Amino acid sequence: IDWHGHWPQPNTWHGFYCLNVEPNSSTMYKIPDVQDIVNVVSENNLLVIGRGNDSHRSSEWENEKHPRITIAFDIVPEKEIN
């Protein structure tokens, strides 16, 4: 998955839970006011929650025997939903 964000509003959150991401999987984040790209190395059973408007992408998945499986979600206050 290439660079993308989820919600532009400030009080929203995005997260993912890793089910089958090993070996060699990660998610990269572009965080405002942070110069370098933040790399989160994925491990099975890892739960990550961050701001909904941070741009992020997944690394390439090269395991031909098994798919990379994550469950992504957004936490959004009802008043922020358009």
Short mmCIF file of N, CA, C and O in Angstrom, two decimals:
data_model
loop_
_atom_site.label_atom_id
_atom_site.label_comp_id
_atom_site.label_asym_id
_atom_site.label_seq_id
_atom_site.Cartn_x
_atom_site.Cartn_y
_atom_site.Cartn_z
N ILE A 1 0.86 -1.17 0.00
CA ILE A 1 0.00 0.00 0.00
C ILE A 1 0.91 1.23 0.00
O ILE A 1 1.81 1.35 0.83
N ASP A 2 0.66 2.15 -0.93
CA ASP A 2 1.48 3.34 -1.06
C ASP A 2 1.10 4.38 -0.01
O ASP A 2 0.18 4.18 0.78
N TRP A 3 1.78 5.53 0.00
CA TRP A 3 1.53 6.59 0.98
C TRP A 3 0.07 7.02 0.98
O TRP A 3 -0.50 7.25 -0.09
N HIS A 4 -0.51 7.14 2.16
CA HIS A 4 -1.89 7.58 2.30
C HIS A 4 -2.15 8.00 3.75
O HIS A 4 -1.38 7.68 4.63
N GLY A 5 -3.22 8.72 3.96
CA GLY A 5 -3.69 9.08 5.29
C GLY A 5 -5.15 8.65 5.41
O GLY A 5 -5.71 8.08 4.48
N HIS A 6 -5.76 8.94 6.53
CA HIS A 6 -7.14 8.51 6.72
C HIS A 6 -8.09 9.67 7.01
O HIS A 6 -9.02 9.88 6.28
N TRP A 7 -7.87 10.41 8.07
CA TRP A 7 -8.80 11.46 8.46
C TRP A 7 -8.02 12.76 8.67
O TRP A 7 -7.06 12.78 9.43
N PRO A 8 -8.45 13.86 8.05
CA PRO A 8 -7.73 15.12 8.23
C PRO A 8 -8.03 15.80 9.58
O PRO A 8 -7.28 16.66 10.01
N GLN A 9 -9.10 15.42 10.23
CA GLN A 9 -9.47 16.06 11.49
C GLN A 9 -8.46 15.69 12.58
O GLN A 9 -7.92 14.59 12.60
N PRO A 10 -8.23 16.59 13.54
CA PRO A 10 -7.19 16.35 14.55
C PRO A 10 -7.53 15.32 15.61
O PRO A 10 -6.63 14.75 16.21
N ASN A 11 -8.78 15.04 15.87
CA ASN A 11 -9.15 14.13 16.97
C ASN A 11 -9.53 12.75 16.47
O ASN A 11 -10.47 12.13 16.97
N THR A 12 -8.80 12.26 15.47
CA THR A 12 -9.06 10.93 14.93
C THR A 12 -7.80 10.08 15.07
O THR A 12 -6.69 10.60 15.18
N TRP A 13 -7.98 8.77 15.07
CA TRP A 13 -6.87 7.84 15.25
C TRP A 13 -6.98 6.73 14.22
O TRP A 13 -8.07 6.35 13.80
N HIS A 14 -5.83 6.21 13.81
CA HIS A 14 -5.78 5.08 12.89
C HIS A 14 -4.87 4.03 13.52
O HIS A 14 -3.91 4.36 14.21
N GLY A 15 -5.19 2.78 13.29
CA GLY A 15 -4.34 1.73 13.84
C GLY A 15 -4.39 0.47 13.00
O GLY A 15 -5.17 0.36 12.05
N PHE A 16 -3.53 -0.47 13.37
CA PHE A 16 -3.55 -1.77 12.72
C PHE A 16 -3.05 -2.83 13.69
O PHE A 16 -2.28 -2.54 14.60
N TYR A 17 -3.54 -4.03 13.48
CA TYR A 17 -3.14 -5.19 14.27
C TYR A 17 -2.49 -6.18 13.31
O TYR A 17 -3.06 -6.50 12.26
N CYS A 18 -1.31 -6.68 13.66
CA CYS A 18 -0.55 -7.57 12.79
C CYS A 18 -0.87 -9.04 13.10
O CYS A 18 -0.73 -9.48 14.23
N LEU A 19 -1.30 -9.75 12.07
CA LEU A 19 -1.59 -11.18 12.22
C LEU A 19 -0.51 -12.04 11.59
O LEU A 19 0.02 -12.94 12.22
N ASN A 20 -0.22 -11.79 10.31
CA ASN A 20 0.82 -12.55 9.61
C ASN A 20 1.70 -11.56 8.86
O ASN A 20 1.40 -11.19 7.73
N VAL A 21 2.75 -11.10 9.52
CA VAL A 21 3.59 -10.05 8.95
C VAL A 21 5.08 -10.39 9.00
O VAL A 21 5.91 -9.56 8.62
N GLU A 22 5.42 -11.56 9.46
CA GLU A 22 6.83 -11.92 9.60
C GLU A 22 7.25 -12.86 8.48
O GLU A 22 6.44 -13.68 8.03
N PRO A 23 8.46 -12.76 8.01
CA PRO A 23 9.49 -11.80 8.40
C PRO A 23 9.50 -10.58 7.46
O PRO A 23 8.85 -10.56 6.42
N ASN A 24 10.24 -9.57 7.86
CA ASN A 24 10.58 -8.43 7.00
C ASN A 24 9.40 -7.59 6.54
O ASN A 24 9.24 -7.33 5.36
N SER A 25 8.59 -7.15 7.45
CA SER A 25 7.48 -6.27 7.13
C SER A 25 7.54 -5.04 8.03
O SER A 25 7.97 -5.14 9.18
N SER A 26 7.13 -3.90 7.50
CA SER A 26 7.12 -2.69 8.32
C SER A 26 6.13 -1.69 7.75
O SER A 26 5.65 -1.83 6.63
N THR A 27 5.83 -0.69 8.56
CA THR A 27 4.99 0.43 8.13
C THR A 27 5.80 1.70 8.39
O THR A 27 6.35 1.88 9.48
N MET A 28 5.88 2.55 7.38
CA MET A 28 6.62 3.80 7.48
C MET A 28 5.64 4.95 7.65
O MET A 28 4.59 4.96 7.01
N TYR A 29 6.01 5.92 8.51
CA TYR A 29 5.16 7.09 8.78
C TYR A 29 5.90 8.38 8.47
O TYR A 29 7.09 8.52 8.78
N LYS A 30 5.18 9.33 7.87
CA LYS A 30 5.63 10.71 7.75
C LYS A 30 4.84 11.49 8.79
O LYS A 30 3.62 11.67 8.65
N ILE A 31 5.52 11.94 9.83
CA ILE A 31 4.87 12.60 10.95
C ILE A 31 5.21 14.09 10.89
O ILE A 31 6.39 14.45 10.77
N PRO A 32 4.19 14.97 10.97
CA PRO A 32 4.47 16.40 10.95
C PRO A 32 5.50 16.78 12.03
O PRO A 32 5.49 16.24 13.13
N ASP A 33 6.37 17.69 11.68
CA ASP A 33 7.42 18.19 12.57
C ASP A 33 8.50 17.17 12.91
O ASP A 33 9.31 17.39 13.81
N VAL A 34 8.52 16.01 12.23
CA VAL A 34 9.58 15.02 12.39
C VAL A 34 10.25 14.89 11.03
O VAL A 34 9.60 14.53 10.05
N GLN A 35 11.54 15.19 10.97
CA GLN A 35 12.24 15.25 9.69
C GLN A 35 12.35 13.88 9.02
O GLN A 35 12.11 13.74 7.83
N ASP A 36 12.73 12.85 9.77
CA ASP A 36 12.96 11.53 9.20
C ASP A 36 11.67 10.71 9.14
O ASP A 36 10.75 10.92 9.93
N ILE A 37 11.63 9.78 8.22
CA ILE A 37 10.52 8.83 8.16
C ILE A 37 10.66 7.86 9.33
O ILE A 37 11.75 7.35 9.59
N VAL A 38 9.57 7.62 10.04
CA VAL A 38 9.57 6.70 11.19
C VAL A 38 9.19 5.31 10.68
O VAL A 38 8.15 5.14 10.04
N ASN A 39 10.03 4.33 10.95
CA ASN A 39 9.81 2.96 10.49
C ASN A 39 9.40 2.09 11.67
O ASN A 39 10.14 1.96 12.65
N VAL A 40 8.20 1.50 11.60
CA VAL A 40 7.71 0.60 12.64
C VAL A 40 7.83 -0.83 12.10
O VAL A 40 7.15 -1.20 11.14
N VAL A 41 8.75 -1.60 12.68
CA VAL A 41 8.95 -2.98 12.26
C VAL A 41 7.78 -3.82 12.77
O VAL A 41 7.45 -3.80 13.96
N SER A 42 7.13 -4.54 11.85
CA SER A 42 5.96 -5.33 12.21
C SER A 42 6.36 -6.67 12.80
O SER A 42 7.30 -7.31 12.34
N GLU A 43 5.61 -7.08 13.81
CA GLU A 43 5.74 -8.40 14.42
C GLU A 43 4.34 -8.95 14.61
O GLU A 43 3.40 -8.19 14.85
N ASN A 44 4.18 -10.25 14.50
CA ASN A 44 2.88 -10.85 14.73
C ASN A 44 2.36 -10.46 16.11
O ASN A 44 3.13 -10.42 17.08
N ASN A 45 1.09 -10.14 16.21
CA ASN A 45 0.40 -9.73 17.43
C ASN A 45 0.72 -8.31 17.89
O ASN A 45 0.38 -7.94 19.00
N LEU A 46 1.35 -7.52 17.03
CA LEU A 46 1.64 -6.12 17.35
C LEU A 46 0.42 -5.27 17.06
O LEU A 46 -0.23 -5.42 16.02
N LEU A 47 0.08 -4.35 17.99
CA LEU A 47 -1.00 -3.40 17.81
C LEU A 47 -0.39 -2.00 17.78
O LEU A 47 0.38 -1.63 18.67
N VAL A 48 -0.71 -1.22 16.74
CA VAL A 48 -0.18 0.14 16.57
C VAL A 48 -1.35 1.09 16.43
O VAL A 48 -2.28 0.83 15.67
N ILE A 49 -1.31 2.21 17.17
CA ILE A 49 -2.32 3.26 17.05
C ILE A 49 -1.59 4.59 16.93
O ILE A 49 -0.69 4.88 17.71
N GLY A 50 -1.99 5.39 15.93
CA GLY A 50 -1.38 6.69 15.71
C GLY A 50 -2.43 7.68 15.26
O GLY A 50 -3.60 7.34 15.09
N ARG A 51 -2.01 8.91 15.05
CA ARG A 51 -2.94 9.94 14.60
C ARG A 51 -3.50 9.59 13.22
O ARG A 51 -2.78 9.11 12.35
N GLY A 52 -4.77 9.87 13.02
CA GLY A 52 -5.44 9.51 11.77
C GLY A 52 -4.96 10.28 10.56
O GLY A 52 -5.15 9.84 9.44
N ASN A 53 -4.31 11.43 10.76
CA ASN A 53 -3.89 12.21 9.61
C ASN A 53 -2.40 12.04 9.29
O ASN A 53 -1.90 12.71 8.40
N ASP A 54 -1.68 11.16 9.98
CA ASP A 54 -0.28 10.90 9.64
C ASP A 54 -0.22 10.05 8.38
O ASP A 54 -0.87 9.01 8.28
N SER A 55 0.58 10.47 7.42
CA SER A 55 0.73 9.73 6.18
C SER A 55 1.59 8.49 6.44
O SER A 55 2.59 8.55 7.16
N HIS A 56 1.20 7.36 5.87
CA HIS A 56 1.92 6.11 6.10
C HIS A 56 1.81 5.19 4.89
O HIS A 56 0.96 5.38 4.03
N ARG A 57 2.69 4.18 4.85
CA ARG A 57 2.67 3.18 3.79
C ARG A 57 3.22 1.87 4.33
O ARG A 57 3.93 1.85 5.34
N SER A 58 2.92 0.78 3.63
CA SER A 58 3.42 -0.54 3.99
C SER A 58 4.65 -0.88 3.16
O SER A 58 4.77 -0.43 2.01
N SER A 59 5.52 -1.69 3.72
CA SER A 59 6.67 -2.18 2.96
C SER A 59 6.20 -3.21 1.93
O SER A 59 5.07 -3.70 1.99
N GLU A 60 7.08 -3.51 1.00
CA GLU A 60 6.79 -4.56 0.03
C GLU A 60 6.73 -5.91 0.75
O GLU A 60 7.48 -6.16 1.69
N TRP A 61 5.82 -6.78 0.30
CA TRP A 61 5.69 -8.12 0.89
C TRP A 61 6.17 -9.11 -0.15
O TRP A 61 5.63 -9.18 -1.25
N GLU A 62 7.19 -9.89 0.19
CA GLU A 62 7.81 -10.78 -0.79
C GLU A 62 7.64 -12.26 -0.45
O GLU A 62 8.27 -13.10 -1.08
N ASN A 63 6.80 -12.58 0.53
CA ASN A 63 6.57 -13.98 0.89
C ASN A 63 5.51 -14.55 -0.04
O ASN A 63 4.34 -14.21 0.05
N GLU A 64 5.93 -15.41 -0.95
CA GLU A 64 5.00 -15.97 -1.95
C GLU A 64 4.14 -17.10 -1.39
O GLU A 64 3.13 -17.46 -1.99
N LYS A 65 4.50 -17.66 -0.25
CA LYS A 65 3.75 -18.77 0.33
C LYS A 65 2.58 -18.31 1.17
O LYS A 65 1.58 -19.00 1.27
N HIS A 66 2.69 -17.15 1.82
CA HIS A 66 1.65 -16.68 2.73
C HIS A 66 1.39 -15.19 2.52
O HIS A 66 2.32 -14.42 2.33
N PRO A 67 0.12 -14.76 2.57
CA PRO A 67 -0.17 -13.33 2.43
C PRO A 67 0.18 -12.57 3.71
O PRO A 67 0.17 -13.13 4.81
N ARG A 68 0.49 -11.30 3.54
CA ARG A 68 0.66 -10.40 4.69
C ARG A 68 -0.74 -10.05 5.18
O ARG A 68 -1.58 -9.58 4.40
N ILE A 69 -1.03 -10.26 6.46
CA ILE A 69 -2.36 -10.02 6.98
C ILE A 69 -2.30 -9.04 8.14
O ILE A 69 -1.62 -9.31 9.15
N THR A 70 -2.96 -7.90 7.99
CA THR A 70 -3.15 -6.94 9.07
C THR A 70 -4.62 -6.54 9.08
O THR A 70 -5.31 -6.61 8.06
N ILE A 71 -5.09 -6.11 10.23
CA ILE A 71 -6.43 -5.56 10.35
C ILE A 71 -6.27 -4.08 10.68
O ILE A 71 -5.72 -3.72 11.72
N ALA A 72 -6.71 -3.22 9.75
CA ALA A 72 -6.59 -1.78 9.94
C ALA A 72 -7.94 -1.22 10.40
O ALA A 72 -8.99 -1.74 10.04
N PHE A 73 -7.88 -0.15 11.20
CA PHE A 73 -9.11 0.44 11.71
C PHE A 73 -8.91 1.93 11.97
O PHE A 73 -7.77 2.40 12.07
N ASP A 74 -10.01 2.65 12.05
CA ASP A 74 -10.01 4.07 12.40
C ASP A 74 -10.89 4.28 13.61
O ASP A 74 -11.93 3.64 13.76
N ILE A 75 -10.47 5.19 14.48
CA ILE A 75 -11.26 5.60 15.63
C ILE A 75 -11.63 7.06 15.39
O ILE A 75 -10.75 7.92 15.35
N VAL A 76 -12.92 7.30 15.20
CA VAL A 76 -13.37 8.63 14.76
C VAL A 76 -14.57 9.05 15.61
O VAL A 76 -15.57 8.34 15.68
N PRO A 77 -14.49 10.22 16.26
CA PRO A 77 -15.67 10.72 16.97
C PRO A 77 -16.82 10.92 15.98
O PRO A 77 -16.63 11.36 14.85
N GLU A 78 -18.02 10.60 16.41
CA GLU A 78 -19.19 10.69 15.53
C GLU A 78 -19.31 12.08 14.91
O GLU A 78 -19.67 12.21 13.74
N LYS A 79 -19.00 13.13 15.64
CA LYS A 79 -19.14 14.50 15.11
C LYS A 79 -18.14 14.79 13.98
O LYS A 79 -18.33 15.73 13.24
N GLU A 80 -17.08 13.98 13.83
CA GLU A 80 -16.08 14.19 12.78
C GLU A 80 -16.44 13.49 11.48
O GLU A 80 -15.78 13.70 10.47
N ILE A 81 -17.42 12.60 11.49
CA ILE A 81 -17.79 11.86 10.28
C ILE A 81 -18.63 12.75 9.38
O ILE A 81 -19.62 13.32 9.81
N ASN A 82 -18.20 12.87 8.12
CA ASN A 82 -18.93 13.73 7.15
C ASN A 82 -20.11 12.97 6.58
O ASN A 82 -20.03 11.96 6.03
#
